Tab-separated table of C-alpha atoms in Angstrom:
chain	number	residue	atom	x	y	z
F	11	UNK	CA	50.714	90.623	133.424
F	12	UNK	CA	51.118	91.238	137.158
F	13	UNK	CA	49.153	88.066	137.851
F	14	UNK	CA	51.497	86.091	135.607
F	15	UNK	CA	54.470	87.590	137.406
F	16	UNK	CA	53.174	86.615	140.826
F	17	UNK	CA	52.031	83.108	139.993
F	18	UNK	CA	54.639	81.881	137.534
F	19	UNK	CA	57.809	83.850	138.227
F	20	UNK	CA	57.919	83.206	141.936
F	21	UNK	CA	59.458	79.782	141.269
F	22	UNK	CA	62.169	81.195	139.024
F	23	UNK	CA	65.746	80.485	140.000
F	24	UNK	CA	67.418	83.735	138.989
F	25	UNK	CA	70.919	82.524	139.771
F	26	UNK	CA	70.539	79.618	137.362
F	27	UNK	CA	69.361	81.991	134.639
F	28	UNK	CA	72.209	84.413	135.323
F	29	UNK	CA	74.753	81.587	135.140
F	30	UNK	CA	73.208	80.211	131.960
F	31	UNK	CA	73.129	83.712	130.472
F	32	UNK	CA	76.806	84.290	131.197
F	33	UNK	CA	77.654	80.893	129.735
F	34	UNK	CA	75.652	81.652	126.597
F	35	UNK	CA	77.385	85.017	126.197
F	36	UNK	CA	80.808	83.405	126.687
F	37	UNK	CA	80.047	80.704	124.144
F	38	UNK	CA	78.822	83.243	121.584
F	39	UNK	CA	81.885	85.445	122.091
F	40	UNK	CA	84.223	82.480	121.552
F	41	UNK	CA	82.373	81.224	118.465
F	42	UNK	CA	81.992	84.622	116.801
F	43	UNK	CA	85.467	85.740	117.885
F	44	UNK	CA	87.063	82.629	116.405
F	45	UNK	CA	85.168	83.139	113.146
F	46	UNK	CA	86.239	86.802	113.025
F	47	UNK	CA	89.849	85.782	113.689
F	48	UNK	CA	89.725	83.327	110.802
F	49	UNK	CA	88.309	85.997	108.456
F	50	UNK	CA	90.906	88.573	109.537
F	51	UNK	CA	93.868	86.240	109.043
F	52	UNK	CA	92.504	84.918	105.753
F	53	UNK	CA	92.072	88.482	104.489
F	54	UNK	CA	95.516	89.469	105.735
F	55	UNK	CA	97.318	86.608	104.002
F	56	UNK	CA	95.290	86.529	100.785
F	57	UNK	CA	94.294	90.124	100.193
F	58	UNK	CA	96.142	90.651	96.937
F	59	UNK	CA	97.728	88.935	93.973
F	60	UNK	CA	100.744	88.005	96.064
F	61	UNK	CA	98.727	85.127	97.463
F	62	UNK	CA	98.205	83.672	93.966
F	63	UNK	CA	99.577	80.123	94.288
F	64	UNK	CA	100.187	79.833	90.537
F	65	UNK	CA	103.399	81.830	90.865
F	66	UNK	CA	106.322	79.825	92.197
F	67	UNK	CA	110.044	80.453	92.341
F	68	UNK	CA	112.653	77.834	91.531
F	69	UNK	CA	116.391	77.627	91.977
F	70	UNK	CA	118.945	74.881	91.576
F	71	UNK	CA	119.657	72.981	94.758
F	72	UNK	CA	122.913	74.209	96.264
F	73	UNK	CA	125.484	71.470	96.780
F	74	UNK	CA	129.249	71.232	97.033
F	75	UNK	CA	129.574	70.113	93.407
F	76	UNK	CA	127.558	72.867	91.736
F	77	UNK	CA	129.019	75.508	94.058
F	78	UNK	CA	132.580	74.660	92.990
F	79	UNK	CA	131.609	74.230	89.375
F	80	UNK	CA	129.499	77.377	89.184
F	81	UNK	CA	126.479	75.430	87.945
F	82	UNK	CA	123.929	76.864	90.371
F	83	UNK	CA	122.656	79.320	87.743
F	84	UNK	CA	120.222	78.787	84.861
F	85	UNK	CA	121.662	78.797	81.373
F	86	UNK	CA	119.745	79.796	78.240
F	87	UNK	CA	119.316	76.099	77.469
F	88	UNK	CA	117.842	75.478	80.935
F	89	UNK	CA	115.324	78.282	80.451
F	90	UNK	CA	114.339	77.026	76.999
F	91	UNK	CA	113.763	73.521	78.374
F	92	UNK	CA	111.589	74.871	81.179
F	93	UNK	CA	109.483	76.929	78.750
F	94	UNK	CA	108.812	73.801	76.684
F	95	UNK	CA	106.948	72.171	79.571
F	96	UNK	CA	103.153	72.288	79.033
F	97	UNK	CA	102.371	73.320	82.613
F	98	UNK	CA	104.540	76.481	82.408
F	99	UNK	CA	102.477	79.445	81.233
F	100	UNK	CA	105.146	82.136	81.571
F	101	UNK	CA	108.633	82.608	82.984
F	102	UNK	CA	110.451	85.553	84.509
F	103	UNK	CA	114.059	86.039	85.573
F	104	UNK	CA	115.034	87.368	88.994
F	105	UNK	CA	118.052	89.557	88.315
F	106	UNK	CA	120.491	89.881	91.220
F	107	UNK	CA	122.935	92.728	91.810
F	108	UNK	CA	126.570	92.211	90.721
F	109	UNK	CA	127.790	95.117	92.840
F	110	UNK	CA	128.043	95.966	96.524
F	111	UNK	CA	125.029	97.609	98.165
F	112	UNK	CA	124.691	99.219	101.579
F	113	UNK	CA	122.008	101.224	103.357
F	114	UNK	CA	122.443	103.737	106.159
F	115	UNK	CA	120.463	106.348	108.053
F	116	UNK	CA	121.830	109.074	110.295
F	117	UNK	CA	118.435	109.597	111.940
F	118	UNK	CA	118.061	105.938	112.905
F	119	UNK	CA	121.782	105.401	113.430
F	120	UNK	CA	122.316	102.208	111.455
F	121	UNK	CA	124.388	100.798	108.605
F	122	UNK	CA	123.907	97.464	106.855
F	123	UNK	CA	124.962	95.587	103.756
F	124	UNK	CA	122.100	94.651	101.424
F	125	UNK	CA	121.269	92.699	98.326
F	126	UNK	CA	118.868	93.677	95.554
F	127	UNK	CA	116.825	91.731	93.045
F	128	UNK	CA	114.613	92.807	90.179
F	129	UNK	CA	111.810	91.091	88.274
F	130	UNK	CA	109.862	92.084	85.173
F	131	UNK	CA	106.832	94.257	85.940
F	132	UNK	CA	104.462	91.553	84.668
F	133	UNK	CA	105.492	89.298	87.566
F	134	UNK	CA	105.144	91.881	90.332
F	135	UNK	CA	102.348	91.398	92.857
F	136	UNK	CA	102.290	95.095	93.794
F	137	UNK	CA	100.839	97.703	91.459
F	138	UNK	CA	102.601	100.837	92.679
F	139	UNK	CA	102.971	103.876	90.426
F	140	UNK	CA	105.992	105.078	92.416
F	141	UNK	CA	107.925	101.884	91.666
F	142	UNK	CA	109.637	103.357	88.605
F	143	UNK	CA	113.141	104.547	87.855
F	144	UNK	CA	115.033	106.059	84.965
F	145	UNK	CA	118.634	107.099	84.589
F	146	UNK	CA	119.249	110.366	86.381
F	147	UNK	CA	116.733	109.787	89.204
F	148	UNK	CA	118.230	110.186	92.674
F	149	UNK	CA	115.359	108.509	94.515
F	150	UNK	CA	115.319	104.716	94.402
F	151	UNK	CA	111.931	103.060	95.117
F	152	UNK	CA	112.067	99.710	96.907
F	153	UNK	CA	109.590	96.876	97.424
F	154	UNK	CA	110.233	94.992	100.657
F	155	UNK	CA	109.059	91.483	101.484
F	156	UNK	CA	106.209	91.683	103.993
F	157	UNK	CA	107.732	88.678	105.745
F	158	UNK	CA	110.961	90.647	106.225
F	159	UNK	CA	109.031	93.361	108.053
F	160	UNK	CA	107.363	90.722	110.248
F	161	UNK	CA	110.729	89.107	111.023
F	162	UNK	CA	112.154	92.498	111.963
F	163	UNK	CA	109.193	93.430	114.196
F	164	UNK	CA	108.879	90.088	115.975
F	165	UNK	CA	112.453	88.798	115.857
F	166	UNK	CA	115.198	91.351	115.379
F	167	UNK	CA	113.691	94.503	116.939
F	168	UNK	CA	112.764	93.008	120.354
F	169	UNK	CA	116.185	91.365	120.750
F	170	UNK	CA	118.056	94.586	119.893
F	171	UNK	CA	115.804	96.983	121.794
F	172	UNK	CA	114.758	98.715	118.573
F	173	UNK	CA	111.294	100.156	117.904
F	174	UNK	CA	108.831	98.128	115.875
F	175	UNK	CA	107.734	99.683	112.591
F	176	UNK	CA	104.370	99.740	110.858
F	177	UNK	CA	104.120	99.644	107.055
F	178	UNK	CA	103.062	103.284	107.129
F	179	UNK	CA	105.906	104.471	109.330
F	180	UNK	CA	108.669	102.652	107.465
F	181	UNK	CA	107.499	104.162	104.168
F	182	UNK	CA	108.010	107.635	105.617
F	183	UNK	CA	111.653	106.914	106.463
F	184	UNK	CA	114.340	107.588	103.868
F	185	UNK	CA	117.601	105.632	103.585
F	186	UNK	CA	120.855	106.437	101.886
F	187	UNK	CA	121.639	103.668	99.415
F	188	UNK	CA	125.257	103.339	98.316
F	189	UNK	CA	126.327	101.133	95.417
F	190	UNK	CA	129.989	100.499	94.652
F	191	UNK	CA	132.332	98.353	92.593
F	192	UNK	CA	135.593	99.041	94.423
F	193	UNK	CA	136.594	101.887	92.116
F	194	UNK	CA	133.665	104.280	92.235
F	195	UNK	CA	130.433	104.721	94.134
F	196	UNK	CA	126.987	106.234	93.640
F	197	UNK	CA	124.461	107.304	96.256
F	198	UNK	CA	120.674	107.288	96.068
F	199	UNK	CA	117.845	108.172	98.392
F	200	UNK	CA	116.094	104.872	99.001
F	201	UNK	CA	112.448	104.739	99.991
F	202	UNK	CA	110.169	101.763	100.588
F	203	UNK	CA	107.014	102.242	98.502
F	204	UNK	CA	105.278	98.885	99.002
F	205	UNK	CA	105.382	95.359	100.365
F	206	UNK	CA	105.509	92.124	98.414
F	207	UNK	CA	103.819	88.918	99.500
F	208	UNK	CA	105.195	86.929	96.570
F	209	UNK	CA	108.929	87.504	96.912
F	210	UNK	CA	111.132	87.042	99.957
F	211	UNK	CA	113.512	89.658	98.697
F	212	UNK	CA	114.345	93.364	98.386
F	213	UNK	CA	113.157	94.454	94.955
F	214	UNK	CA	114.227	97.452	92.891
F	215	UNK	CA	112.949	98.487	89.438
F	216	UNK	CA	114.330	96.455	86.557
F	217	UNK	CA	115.709	99.555	84.727
F	218	UNK	CA	117.773	100.479	87.788
F	219	UNK	CA	119.155	96.958	88.121
F	220	UNK	CA	120.107	96.829	84.436
F	221	UNK	CA	121.811	100.241	84.633
F	222	UNK	CA	123.626	99.502	87.898
F	223	UNK	CA	124.875	96.081	86.749
F	224	UNK	CA	126.132	97.629	83.513
F	225	UNK	CA	128.027	100.458	85.243
F	226	UNK	CA	128.967	98.929	88.597
F	227	UNK	CA	128.755	95.182	88.019
F	228	UNK	CA	131.636	92.818	88.612
F	229	UNK	CA	132.800	91.505	85.273
F	230	UNK	CA	133.822	88.215	86.887
F	231	UNK	CA	130.436	87.552	88.481
F	232	UNK	CA	128.062	85.180	86.683
F	233	UNK	CA	125.537	86.930	84.441
F	234	UNK	CA	123.117	84.031	84.369
F	235	UNK	CA	120.171	84.108	86.813
F	236	UNK	CA	120.107	81.885	89.868
F	237	UNK	CA	116.339	82.167	90.445
F	238	UNK	CA	113.323	82.050	88.160
F	239	UNK	CA	109.677	82.917	88.686
F	240	UNK	CA	107.179	80.611	86.965
F	241	UNK	CA	103.476	80.928	86.347
F	242	UNK	CA	102.142	77.365	86.298
F	243	UNK	CA	98.711	75.774	85.931
F	244	UNK	CA	98.804	73.964	89.250
F	245	UNK	CA	101.877	73.977	91.522
F	246	UNK	CA	100.587	70.844	93.261
F	247	UNK	CA	100.205	68.804	90.076
F	248	UNK	CA	102.239	65.606	90.041
F	249	UNK	CA	103.847	66.301	86.646
F	250	UNK	CA	105.144	69.669	87.839
F	251	UNK	CA	106.448	68.285	91.133
F	252	UNK	CA	108.097	65.392	89.291
F	253	UNK	CA	109.761	67.868	86.931
F	254	UNK	CA	111.134	69.861	89.884
F	255	UNK	CA	112.464	66.717	91.588
F	256	UNK	CA	114.007	65.233	88.435
F	257	UNK	CA	115.947	68.422	87.699
F	258	UNK	CA	117.083	68.834	91.307
F	259	UNK	CA	115.344	72.190	91.655
F	260	UNK	CA	114.100	73.790	94.870
F	261	UNK	CA	110.640	75.278	95.021
F	262	UNK	CA	109.313	78.299	96.895
F	263	UNK	CA	105.968	80.130	96.800
F	264	UNK	CA	107.378	83.129	98.667
F	265	UNK	CA	105.041	82.777	101.660
F	266	UNK	CA	107.270	81.337	104.384
F	267	UNK	CA	106.043	83.152	107.489
F	268	UNK	CA	102.494	83.599	106.230
F	269	UNK	CA	101.920	79.890	105.637
F	270	UNK	CA	103.034	78.957	109.144
F	271	UNK	CA	100.834	81.649	110.687
F	272	UNK	CA	97.830	80.489	108.671
F	273	UNK	CA	98.278	76.905	109.874
F	274	UNK	CA	98.586	77.965	113.507
F	275	UNK	CA	95.579	80.270	113.337
F	276	UNK	CA	93.517	77.567	111.629
F	277	UNK	CA	94.214	75.169	114.490
F	278	UNK	CA	93.489	77.874	117.088
F	279	UNK	CA	90.222	78.741	115.331
F	280	UNK	CA	89.026	75.138	115.402
F	281	UNK	CA	89.918	74.872	119.091
F	282	UNK	CA	88.032	78.062	119.968
F	283	UNK	CA	85.031	76.992	117.890
F	284	UNK	CA	84.915	73.650	119.705
F	285	UNK	CA	85.178	75.203	123.175
F	286	UNK	CA	82.726	77.983	122.348
F	287	UNK	CA	80.251	75.564	120.793
F	288	UNK	CA	80.439	73.273	123.816
F	289	UNK	CA	79.791	76.148	126.238
F	290	UNK	CA	76.948	77.431	124.042
F	291	UNK	CA	75.254	74.008	123.923
F	292	UNK	CA	75.589	73.528	127.688
F	293	UNK	CA	74.060	76.964	128.275
F	294	UNK	CA	71.217	76.126	125.903
F	295	UNK	CA	70.587	72.926	127.843
F	296	UNK	CA	70.515	74.856	131.136
F	297	UNK	CA	67.968	77.292	129.717
F	298	UNK	CA	65.791	74.437	128.467
F	299	UNK	CA	65.923	72.629	131.813
F	300	UNK	CA	65.384	75.817	133.785
F	301	UNK	CA	62.201	76.808	131.956
F	302	UNK	CA	60.970	73.220	132.046
F	303	UNK	CA	61.531	73.180	135.816
F	304	UNK	CA	59.694	76.494	136.062
F	305	UNK	CA	56.669	75.045	134.263
F	306	UNK	CA	56.710	71.875	136.410
F	307	UNK	CA	56.962	73.846	139.648
F	308	UNK	CA	54.139	76.146	138.526
F	309	UNK	CA	51.835	73.306	137.437
F	310	UNK	CA	49.132	74.215	139.961
F	311	UNK	CA	49.377	77.900	139.119
F	312	UNK	CA	49.069	77.150	135.402
F	313	UNK	CA	46.001	75.007	136.091
F	314	UNK	CA	44.477	77.844	138.090
F	315	UNK	CA	45.114	80.323	135.297
F	316	UNK	CA	43.498	77.989	132.771
F	317	UNK	CA	40.446	77.555	135.012
F	318	UNK	CA	39.850	81.298	135.316
F	319	UNK	CA	39.925	81.770	131.548
F	320	UNK	CA	43.531	82.169	130.433
F	321	UNK	CA	44.619	80.201	127.396
F	322	UNK	CA	47.727	78.120	126.872
F	323	UNK	CA	48.974	80.555	124.230
F	324	UNK	CA	48.932	83.440	126.712
F	325	UNK	CA	50.980	81.444	129.227
F	326	UNK	CA	53.776	80.255	126.936
F	327	UNK	CA	53.819	83.626	125.167
F	328	UNK	CA	54.489	85.296	128.529
F	329	UNK	CA	57.305	82.858	129.297
F	330	UNK	CA	58.737	83.342	125.818
F	331	UNK	CA	58.767	87.118	126.298
F	332	UNK	CA	60.743	86.648	129.482
F	333	UNK	CA	63.168	84.469	127.527
F	334	UNK	CA	63.482	87.123	124.824
F	335	UNK	CA	64.201	89.746	127.501
F	336	UNK	CA	67.003	87.617	128.922
F	337	UNK	CA	68.466	86.830	125.519
F	338	UNK	CA	68.290	90.465	124.386
F	339	UNK	CA	70.545	91.371	127.313
F	340	UNK	CA	72.838	88.463	126.423
F	341	UNK	CA	72.986	89.594	122.789
F	342	UNK	CA	73.770	93.208	123.676
F	343	UNK	CA	76.498	92.144	126.095
F	344	UNK	CA	77.984	89.755	123.528
F	345	UNK	CA	77.983	92.377	120.763
F	346	UNK	CA	79.590	95.055	122.952
F	347	UNK	CA	82.248	92.622	124.188
F	348	UNK	CA	83.026	91.438	120.661
F	349	UNK	CA	83.227	94.971	119.242
F	350	UNK	CA	85.471	96.219	122.053
F	351	UNK	CA	87.786	93.183	121.939
F	352	UNK	CA	88.146	93.311	118.159
F	353	UNK	CA	88.727	97.071	118.191
F	354	UNK	CA	91.551	96.745	120.718
F	355	UNK	CA	93.022	93.755	118.858
F	356	UNK	CA	92.866	95.666	115.571
F	357	UNK	CA	94.646	98.697	117.045
F	358	UNK	CA	97.338	96.456	118.538
F	359	UNK	CA	97.793	94.585	115.247
F	360	UNK	CA	98.077	97.814	113.268
F	361	UNK	CA	100.743	99.026	115.658
F	362	UNK	CA	102.706	95.873	114.728
F	363	UNK	CA	102.331	96.463	110.995
F	364	UNK	CA	99.342	94.178	110.347
F	365	UNK	CA	96.468	95.849	108.494
F	366	UNK	CA	93.447	94.301	110.236
F	367	UNK	CA	90.044	96.044	109.838
F	368	UNK	CA	88.596	97.537	113.008
F	369	UNK	CA	84.989	96.696	112.120
F	370	UNK	CA	83.355	93.310	112.636
F	371	UNK	CA	82.834	91.391	109.392
F	372	UNK	CA	79.148	91.212	108.287
F	373	UNK	CA	79.360	87.405	108.098
F	374	UNK	CA	80.054	87.344	111.847
F	375	UNK	CA	76.818	89.224	112.543
F	376	UNK	CA	74.933	86.871	110.226
F	377	UNK	CA	76.324	83.852	112.081
F	378	UNK	CA	75.405	85.457	115.407
F	379	UNK	CA	71.861	86.134	114.189
F	380	UNK	CA	71.448	82.518	113.038
F	381	UNK	CA	72.707	81.123	116.353
F	382	UNK	CA	70.452	83.501	118.288
F	383	UNK	CA	67.417	82.605	116.199
F	384	UNK	CA	68.062	78.900	116.726
F	385	UNK	CA	68.552	79.422	120.466
F	386	UNK	CA	65.290	81.371	120.884
F	387	UNK	CA	63.297	78.992	118.697
F	388	UNK	CA	64.418	75.854	120.560
F	389	UNK	CA	63.579	77.429	123.912
F	390	UNK	CA	60.213	78.666	122.620
F	391	UNK	CA	59.370	75.205	121.312
F	392	UNK	CA	60.398	73.587	124.617
F	393	UNK	CA	58.338	76.048	126.697
F	394	UNK	CA	55.294	75.527	124.495
F	395	UNK	CA	55.561	71.738	124.687
F	396	UNK	CA	55.914	71.795	128.473
F	397	UNK	CA	52.924	74.109	128.959
F	398	UNK	CA	50.753	71.933	126.702
F	399	UNK	CA	51.932	68.771	128.471
F	400	UNK	CA	51.127	70.316	131.867
F	401	UNK	CA	47.591	71.166	130.722
F	402	UNK	CA	47.035	67.611	129.478
F	403	UNK	CA	48.088	66.225	132.834
């Protein structure tokens, strides 16, 4: 082995190998990091039933005519006509409050007017045992739109100098909920018990909404619903979209912020994959050229080794072991960098209310292993071919 070191490795350009190694590590970090980012965002936006695209919400398009005429709600006839359509599997009514609602907190020092909605349990995307209410309960459980929390953390809180809240921290905070009809009031201890990805709303249990509307509702307010939730076969089907357009309805899947984020992250992922792949391929090319140059420069030494009894296999095996040593260091550095970066990103995301796992996804390690195996094999094949070609010459 010492003889190999002296004869063959004296022509090695260490700076070229170091540069190629750093480039390879950078390319791997970008490729694997982009893939991990895609998996994290995909899991974040589609981790529960709220991401089910079959559930869509419809409302009548608001215009001057139907606002004056009070025709922005759905009548019983409208609902019956919708249920007759073959693409509608089930229908639920979003019940709005017909009374005034406010929330306040002495600890946080705020007061705000609110609105509530309620949907049948079968159409909820959150299975939370605490989301129940019966007459006489003083605690009111609330489901908050996850997009509302994101808008607060990234829009309202920074502009007002308020602290950002995680899903865990906001669930530990209690609010005083006051409902009124101008003549009498009732107070409840509100508490957020979950987050909805399907509804851009503030949801309360249906029994509470029915009780509150009956006891505090405005008799002059319309009792018909203004929004419906539909379970359809395919929300992108032409017959369904034509039906929505013909009836002048507006359509919403409930994922306003999430859809925009997913599009942006998808574009960013493709960009990082392209840049990382380009750097990785250039580094691979440098490694191939560097070891080929090493073999060419050591042609006389290789011939001498063959003359004194060494075989071709011993020579390219030695060079391949040196390659494996270099790439092992590259792999360890890449893995440590990826783990540390993802850990810090995960902690930062959790502080902003985004539940991102701190561990690297197994598919990322599988992709890294495949890229590494391909890298080592191509270099091994190139070294072997160059050693054999040198012997033939």
